[in-house]
């Protein structure tokens, strides 16, 4: 469950992101496929667990398709769009339904919220807007300026504090032996890996 969560957190970053930028309609259409597959798996007692987590992933995929396809120029809309299924996830948890998928989705959303918070705290929002509007050949200069701001004492301090928060929340979840908490912990801890890889790629641009 931990490995599955980590994999599903990584899929939107390494597969959906390039797809949705070039073919946003296709990415949005694929959401239907994810929901159908999740439902079919969930109906089978043998694969119900995988259908459950795939349902949570489907909500993340839907939010990513909507935001990165049509709204990526406005950073302040990122978290509200990513939280599109928050009421459904909370309702499901209250009723004890779909715990694995709902907690996976909430773990992914929490990781997104903390990453966005870092952008707000360190003043990276203007670079976000710029990188979404310029031609690819101009991106390295923007990345260079953003990295310079990250590597300030304030930027490094915020990174250490927020990554530590993610690590603590993720590890505490893994202390619980129930599958749904492992899904949550895997999604939270995978955010650290994804953010680290993003920083590495940007720093080499």
PDB file of C-alpha atoms in Angstrom:
ATOM      1  CA  UNK A   1       0.000   0.000   0.000  1.00  0.00           C
ATOM      2  CA  UNK A   2       2.872   2.354   0.819  1.00  0.00           C
ATOM      3  CA  UNK A   3       4.554   1.627  -2.535  1.00  0.00           C
ATOM      4  CA  UNK A   4       1.268   1.992  -4.412  1.00  0.00           C
ATOM      5  CA  UNK A   5       0.659   5.388  -2.812  1.00  0.00           C
ATOM      6  CA  UNK A   6       4.117   6.583  -3.716  1.00  0.00           C
ATOM      7  CA  UNK A   7       3.698   5.429  -7.297  1.00  0.00           C
ATOM      8  CA  UNK A   8       0.298   7.099  -7.691  1.00  0.00           C
ATOM      9  CA  UNK A   9       1.597  10.379  -6.282  1.00  0.00           C
ATOM     10  CA  UNK A  10       4.411  10.297  -8.847  1.00  0.00           C
ATOM     11  CA  UNK A  11       2.238   9.479 -11.873  1.00  0.00           C
ATOM     12  CA  UNK A  12       0.659  12.951 -12.209  1.00  0.00           C
ATOM     13  CA  UNK A  13       4.071  14.610 -11.953  1.00  0.00           C
ATOM     14  CA  UNK A  14       5.934  12.515 -14.514  1.00  0.00           C
ATOM     15  CA  UNK A  15       3.112  11.455 -16.834  1.00  0.00           C
ATOM     16  CA  UNK A  16       0.096  13.706 -16.466  1.00  0.00           C
ATOM     17  CA  UNK A  17       2.014  17.007 -16.382  1.00  0.00           C
ATOM     18  CA  UNK A  18       3.457  16.745 -19.935  1.00  0.00           C
ATOM     19  CA  UNK A  19       0.240  15.159 -21.217  1.00  0.00           C
ATOM     20  CA  UNK A  20      -2.104  17.795 -19.858  1.00  0.00           C
ATOM     21  CA  UNK A  21       0.009  20.666 -21.145  1.00  0.00           C
ATOM     22  CA  UNK A  22      -0.204  19.423 -24.732  1.00  0.00           C
ATOM     23  CA  UNK A  23      -3.529  17.555 -24.669  1.00  0.00           C
ATOM     24  CA  UNK A  24      -5.684  18.843 -21.785  1.00  0.00           C
ATOM     25  CA  UNK A  25      -8.895  17.419 -23.249  1.00  0.00           C
ATOM     26  CA  UNK A  26      -7.357  13.945 -23.465  1.00  0.00           C
ATOM     27  CA  UNK A  27      -6.152  14.150 -19.870  1.00  0.00           C
ATOM     28  CA  UNK A  28      -9.619  15.161 -18.720  1.00  0.00           C
ATOM     29  CA  UNK A  29     -11.181  12.352 -20.750  1.00  0.00           C
ATOM     30  CA  UNK A  30      -8.837   9.825 -19.150  1.00  0.00           C
ATOM     31  CA  UNK A  31     -10.390  10.736 -15.805  1.00  0.00           C
ATOM     32  CA  UNK A  32     -13.508   8.852 -16.867  1.00  0.00           C
ATOM     33  CA  UNK A  33     -11.363   5.804 -17.561  1.00  0.00           C
ATOM     34  CA  UNK A  34      -9.748   5.981 -14.125  1.00  0.00           C
ATOM     35  CA  UNK A  35     -13.151   6.214 -12.425  1.00  0.00           C
ATOM     36  CA  UNK A  36     -14.535   3.294 -14.443  1.00  0.00           C
ATOM     37  CA  UNK A  37     -11.484   1.146 -13.692  1.00  0.00           C
ATOM     38  CA  UNK A  38     -11.662   2.063  -9.996  1.00  0.00           C
ATOM     39  CA  UNK A  39     -15.335   1.126  -9.870  1.00  0.00           C
ATOM     40  CA  UNK A  40     -14.786  -2.209 -11.618  1.00  0.00           C
ATOM     41  CA  UNK A  41     -11.946  -3.129  -9.263  1.00  0.00           C
ATOM     42  CA  UNK A  42     -13.887  -1.968  -6.224  1.00  0.00           C
ATOM     43  CA  UNK A  43     -16.787  -4.264  -7.082  1.00  0.00           C
ATOM     44  CA  UNK A  44     -14.495  -7.305  -6.999  1.00  0.00           C
ATOM     45  CA  UNK A  45     -13.776  -8.578  -3.457  1.00  0.00           C
ATOM     46  CA  UNK A  46     -10.321  -9.673  -4.616  1.00  0.00           C
ATOM     47  CA  UNK A  47      -9.333  -6.251  -5.956  1.00  0.00           C
ATOM     48  CA  UNK A  48     -11.529  -3.971  -3.863  1.00  0.00           C
ATOM     49  CA  UNK A  49      -8.552  -2.453  -2.045  1.00  0.00           C
ATOM     50  CA  UNK A  50      -6.946  -1.400  -5.330  1.00  0.00           C
ATOM     51  CA  UNK A  51     -10.201   0.000  -6.616  1.00  0.00           C
ATOM     52  CA  UNK A  52     -10.460   2.010  -3.425  1.00  0.00           C
ATOM     53  CA  UNK A  53      -7.061   3.667  -3.739  1.00  0.00           C
ATOM     54  CA  UNK A  54      -7.541   4.176  -7.477  1.00  0.00           C
ATOM     55  CA  UNK A  55     -10.730   6.099  -6.751  1.00  0.00           C
ATOM     56  CA  UNK A  56      -8.760   8.530  -4.579  1.00  0.00           C
ATOM     57  CA  UNK A  57      -6.178   8.814  -7.350  1.00  0.00           C
ATOM     58  CA  UNK A  58      -8.955   9.556  -9.862  1.00  0.00           C
ATOM     59  CA  UNK A  59      -9.955  12.636  -7.892  1.00  0.00           C
ATOM     60  CA  UNK A  60      -6.355  13.860  -7.918  1.00  0.00           C
ATOM     61  CA  UNK A  61      -6.138  13.213 -11.659  1.00  0.00           C
ATOM     62  CA  UNK A  62      -9.364  15.154 -12.273  1.00  0.00           C
ATOM     63  CA  UNK A  63      -8.105  18.151 -10.296  1.00  0.00           C
ATOM     64  CA  UNK A  64      -4.754  18.054 -12.083  1.00  0.00           C
ATOM     65  CA  UNK A  65      -6.430  17.932 -15.488  1.00  0.00           C
ATOM     66  CA  UNK A  66      -8.607  20.941 -14.712  1.00  0.00           C
ATOM     67  CA  UNK A  67      -5.914  23.086 -13.154  1.00  0.00           C
ATOM     68  CA  UNK A  68      -2.889  22.340 -15.331  1.00  0.00           C
ATOM     69  CA  UNK A  69      -4.989  22.201 -18.457  1.00  0.00           C
ATOM     70  CA  UNK A  70      -6.781  25.541 -18.200  1.00  0.00           C
ATOM     71  CA  UNK A  71      -5.920  27.412 -14.988  1.00  0.00           C
ATOM     72  CA  UNK A  72      -2.166  26.933 -14.492  1.00  0.00           C
ATOM     73  CA  UNK A  73      -1.429  30.637 -14.988  1.00  0.00           C
ATOM     74  CA  UNK A  74      -3.083  31.483 -11.645  1.00  0.00           C
ATOM     75  CA  UNK A  75      -1.226  29.934  -8.668  1.00  0.00           C
ATOM     76  CA  UNK A  76      -3.865  30.998  -6.142  1.00  0.00           C
ATOM     77  CA  UNK A  77      -6.405  28.721  -7.838  1.00  0.00           C
ATOM     78  CA  UNK A  78      -4.161  25.676  -7.521  1.00  0.00           C
ATOM     79  CA  UNK A  79      -5.131  24.532  -4.036  1.00  0.00           C
ATOM     80  CA  UNK A  80      -8.884  25.253  -4.397  1.00  0.00           C
ATOM     81  CA  UNK A  81      -8.991  23.170  -7.579  1.00  0.00           C
ATOM     82  CA  UNK A  82      -6.915  20.382  -6.038  1.00  0.00           C
ATOM     83  CA  UNK A  83      -9.419  20.327  -3.152  1.00  0.00           C
ATOM     84  CA  UNK A  84     -12.341  19.707  -5.516  1.00  0.00           C
ATOM     85  CA  UNK A  85     -13.130  16.350  -3.894  1.00  0.00           C
ATOM     86  CA  UNK A  86     -12.440  17.391  -0.291  1.00  0.00           C
ATOM     87  CA  UNK A  87     -16.138  17.415   0.749  1.00  0.00           C
ATOM     88  CA  UNK A  88     -16.643  13.961  -0.779  1.00  0.00           C
ATOM     89  CA  UNK A  89     -13.539  12.551   0.927  1.00  0.00           C
ATOM     90  CA  UNK A  90     -14.564  13.915   4.321  1.00  0.00           C
ATOM     91  CA  UNK A  91     -18.122  12.647   3.839  1.00  0.00           C
ATOM     92  CA  UNK A  92     -16.794   9.203   2.942  1.00  0.00           C
ATOM     93  CA  UNK A  93     -14.548   9.056   5.993  1.00  0.00           C
ATOM     94  CA  UNK A  94     -17.392  10.119   8.241  1.00  0.00           C
ATOM     95  CA  UNK A  95     -19.470   7.228   6.921  1.00  0.00           C
ATOM     96  CA  UNK A  96     -16.547   4.791   7.016  1.00  0.00           C
ATOM     97  CA  UNK A  97     -16.601   4.380   3.245  1.00  0.00           C
ATOM     98  CA  UNK A  98     -13.573   4.291   0.932  1.00  0.00           C
ATOM     99  CA  UNK A  99     -11.042   4.899   3.688  1.00  0.00           C
ATOM    100  CA  UNK A 100      -8.018   3.925   1.605  1.00  0.00           C
ATOM    101  CA  UNK A 101      -8.863   6.121  -1.384  1.00  0.00           C
ATOM    102  CA  UNK A 102     -10.095   9.028   0.693  1.00  0.00           C
ATOM    103  CA  UNK A 103      -7.019   9.093   2.920  1.00  0.00           C
ATOM    104  CA  UNK A 104      -4.740   8.714  -0.088  1.00  0.00           C
ATOM    105  CA  UNK A 105      -6.442  11.730  -1.647  1.00  0.00           C
ATOM    106  CA  UNK A 106      -6.206  13.705   1.602  1.00  0.00           C
ATOM    107  CA  UNK A 107      -2.523  12.806   1.959  1.00  0.00           C
ATOM    108  CA  UNK A 108      -1.856  13.999  -1.583  1.00  0.00           C
ATOM    109  CA  UNK A 109      -3.823  17.183  -0.927  1.00  0.00           C
ATOM    110  CA  UNK A 110      -1.901  17.838   2.290  1.00  0.00           C
ATOM    111  CA  UNK A 111       1.387  17.434   0.452  1.00  0.00           C
ATOM    112  CA  UNK A 112       0.195  19.849  -2.225  1.00  0.00           C
ATOM    113  CA  UNK A 113      -0.936  22.376   0.388  1.00  0.00           C
ATOM    114  CA  UNK A 114       2.426  22.336   2.172  1.00  0.00           C
ATOM    115  CA  UNK A 115       4.322  22.648  -1.118  1.00  0.00           C
ATOM    116  CA  UNK A 116       2.154  25.622  -2.121  1.00  0.00           C
ATOM    117  CA  UNK A 117       2.717  27.144   1.319  1.00  0.00           C
ATOM    118  CA  UNK A 118       6.443  27.047   0.631  1.00  0.00           C
ATOM    119  CA  UNK A 119       5.891  28.993  -2.594  1.00  0.00           C
ATOM    120  CA  UNK A 120       3.903  31.624  -0.699  1.00  0.00           C
ATOM    121  CA  UNK A 121       6.382  31.937   2.166  1.00  0.00           C
ATOM    122  CA  UNK A 122       9.437  32.286  -0.057  1.00  0.00           C
ATOM    123  CA  UNK A 123       7.937  34.619  -2.666  1.00  0.00           C
ATOM    124  CA  UNK A 124       8.112  32.141  -5.556  1.00  0.00           C
ATOM    125  CA  UNK A 125       4.611  32.888  -6.865  1.00  0.00           C
ATOM    126  CA  UNK A 126       5.827  35.430  -9.490  1.00  0.00           C
ATOM    127  CA  UNK A 127       8.203  32.806 -10.915  1.00  0.00           C
ATOM    128  CA  UNK A 128       5.318  30.328 -11.095  1.00  0.00           C
ATOM    129  CA  UNK A 129       3.339  32.784 -13.219  1.00  0.00           C
ATOM    130  CA  UNK A 130       6.325  33.578 -15.435  1.00  0.00           C
ATOM    131  CA  UNK A 131       7.212  29.964 -16.176  1.00  0.00           C
ATOM    132  CA  UNK A 132       3.641  29.274 -17.294  1.00  0.00           C
ATOM    133  CA  UNK A 133       3.679  32.126 -19.798  1.00  0.00           C
ATOM    134  CA  UNK A 134       7.122  32.105 -21.448  1.00  0.00           C
ATOM    135  CA  UNK A 135       8.516  29.978 -24.233  1.00  0.00           C
ATOM    136  CA  UNK A 136      10.509  26.887 -23.122  1.00  0.00           C
ATOM    137  CA  UNK A 137      13.839  28.396 -24.186  1.00  0.00           C
ATOM    138  CA  UNK A 138      13.365  31.228 -21.664  1.00  0.00           C
ATOM    139  CA  UNK A 139      12.564  28.905 -18.761  1.00  0.00           C
ATOM    140  CA  UNK A 140      16.171  28.241 -17.592  1.00  0.00           C
ATOM    141  CA  UNK A 141      16.706  31.890 -16.634  1.00  0.00           C
ATOM    142  CA  UNK A 142      13.503  31.926 -14.582  1.00  0.00           C
ATOM    143  CA  UNK A 143      14.501  28.654 -12.904  1.00  0.00           C
ATOM    144  CA  UNK A 144      17.909  30.120 -12.095  1.00  0.00           C
ATOM    145  CA  UNK A 145      16.344  33.151 -10.399  1.00  0.00           C
ATOM    146  CA  UNK A 146      13.933  30.940  -8.466  1.00  0.00           C
ATOM    147  CA  UNK A 147      16.745  28.663  -7.246  1.00  0.00           C
ATOM    148  CA  UNK A 148      18.680  31.718  -6.054  1.00  0.00           C
ATOM    149  CA  UNK A 149      15.691  32.688  -3.922  1.00  0.00           C
ATOM    150  CA  UNK A 150      15.315  29.136  -2.584  1.00  0.00           C
ATOM    151  CA  UNK A 151      18.953  28.999  -1.549  1.00  0.00           C
ATOM    152  CA  UNK A 152      18.674  31.978   0.793  1.00  0.00           C
ATOM    153  CA  UNK A 153      18.695  31.359   4.566  1.00  0.00           C
ATOM    154  CA  UNK A 154      14.942  32.005   4.692  1.00  0.00           C
ATOM    155  CA  UNK A 155      14.243  29.691   1.771  1.00  0.00           C
ATOM    156  CA  UNK A 156      16.336  26.871   3.242  1.00  0.00           C
ATOM    157  CA  UNK A 157      14.831  27.345   6.707  1.00  0.00           C
ATOM    158  CA  UNK A 158      11.288  27.119   5.324  1.00  0.00           C
ATOM    159  CA  UNK A 159      12.216  24.035   3.310  1.00  0.00           C
ATOM    160  CA  UNK A 160      13.662  22.255   6.352  1.00  0.00           C
ATOM    161  CA  UNK A 161      10.660  23.165   8.539  1.00  0.00           C
ATOM    162  CA  UNK A 162       8.002  22.090   6.033  1.00  0.00           C
ATOM    163  CA  UNK A 163       9.804  18.926   4.962  1.00  0.00           C
ATOM    164  CA  UNK A 164      10.200  18.005   8.617  1.00  0.00           C
ATOM    165  CA  UNK A 165       6.463  18.497   9.092  1.00  0.00           C
ATOM    166  CA  UNK A 166       5.712  16.209   6.149  1.00  0.00           C
ATOM    167  CA  UNK A 167       8.146  13.615   7.461  1.00  0.00           C
ATOM    168  CA  UNK A 168       6.643  13.618  10.957  1.00  0.00           C
ATOM    169  CA  UNK A 169       3.070  13.349   9.684  1.00  0.00           C
ATOM    170  CA  UNK A 170       3.996  10.587   7.278  1.00  0.00           C
ATOM    171  CA  UNK A 171       5.949   8.538   9.817  1.00  0.00           C
ATOM    172  CA  UNK A 172       3.244   8.850  12.456  1.00  0.00           C
ATOM    173  CA  UNK A 173       0.731   7.485   9.958  1.00  0.00           C
ATOM    174  CA  UNK A 174       2.964   4.493   9.234  1.00  0.00           C
ATOM    175  CA  UNK A 175       2.973   3.571  12.908  1.00  0.00           C
ATOM    176  CA  UNK A 176      -0.656   2.568  12.450  1.00  0.00           C
ATOM    177  CA  UNK A 177      -1.065  -0.911  10.971  1.00  0.00           C
ATOM    178  CA  UNK A 178      -4.273  -0.172   9.082  1.00  0.00           C
ATOM    179  CA  UNK A 179      -4.045  -0.025   5.286  1.00  0.00           C
ATOM    180  CA  UNK A 180      -5.741   3.338   4.903  1.00  0.00           C
ATOM    181  CA  UNK A 181      -3.202   5.056   7.136  1.00  0.00           C
ATOM    182  CA  UNK A 182      -0.384   3.525   5.108  1.00  0.00           C
ATOM    183  CA  UNK A 183      -2.009   4.991   2.007  1.00  0.00           C
ATOM    184  CA  UNK A 184      -2.080   8.398   3.714  1.00  0.00           C
ATOM    185  CA  UNK A 185       1.512   8.125   4.939  1.00  0.00           C
ATOM    186  CA  UNK A 186       2.754   6.965   1.561  1.00  0.00           C
ATOM    187  CA  UNK A 187       1.122   9.918  -0.181  1.00  0.00           C
ATOM    188  CA  UNK A 188       2.547  12.400   2.340  1.00  0.00           C
ATOM    189  CA  UNK A 189       6.093  11.021   2.315  1.00  0.00           C
ATOM    190  CA  UNK A 190       6.130  10.740  -1.470  1.00  0.00           C
ATOM    191  CA  UNK A 191       5.640  14.492  -1.611  1.00  0.00           C
ATOM    192  CA  UNK A 192       9.157  14.853  -0.190  1.00  0.00           C
ATOM    193  CA  UNK A 193      10.561  12.685  -2.990  1.00  0.00           C
ATOM    194  CA  UNK A 194       8.627  14.498  -5.716  1.00  0.00           C
ATOM    195  CA  UNK A 195       9.608  17.942  -4.403  1.00  0.00           C
ATOM    196  CA  UNK A 196      13.229  16.818  -4.136  1.00  0.00           C
ATOM    197  CA  UNK A 197      13.268  15.573  -7.724  1.00  0.00           C
ATOM    198  CA  UNK A 198      11.624  18.795  -8.895  1.00  0.00           C
ATOM    199  CA  UNK A 199      14.305  20.860  -7.145  1.00  0.00           C
ATOM    200  CA  UNK A 200      17.026  18.688  -8.696  1.00  0.00           C
ATOM    201  CA  UNK A 201      15.624  19.087 -12.209  1.00  0.00           C
ATOM    202  CA  UNK A 202      15.177  22.837 -11.820  1.00  0.00           C
ATOM    203  CA  UNK A 203      18.658  23.306 -10.394  1.00  0.00           C
ATOM    204  CA  UNK A 204      20.126  21.564 -13.445  1.00  0.00           C
ATOM    205  CA  UNK A 205      18.115  23.623 -15.933  1.00  0.00           C
TER     206      UNK A 205
END
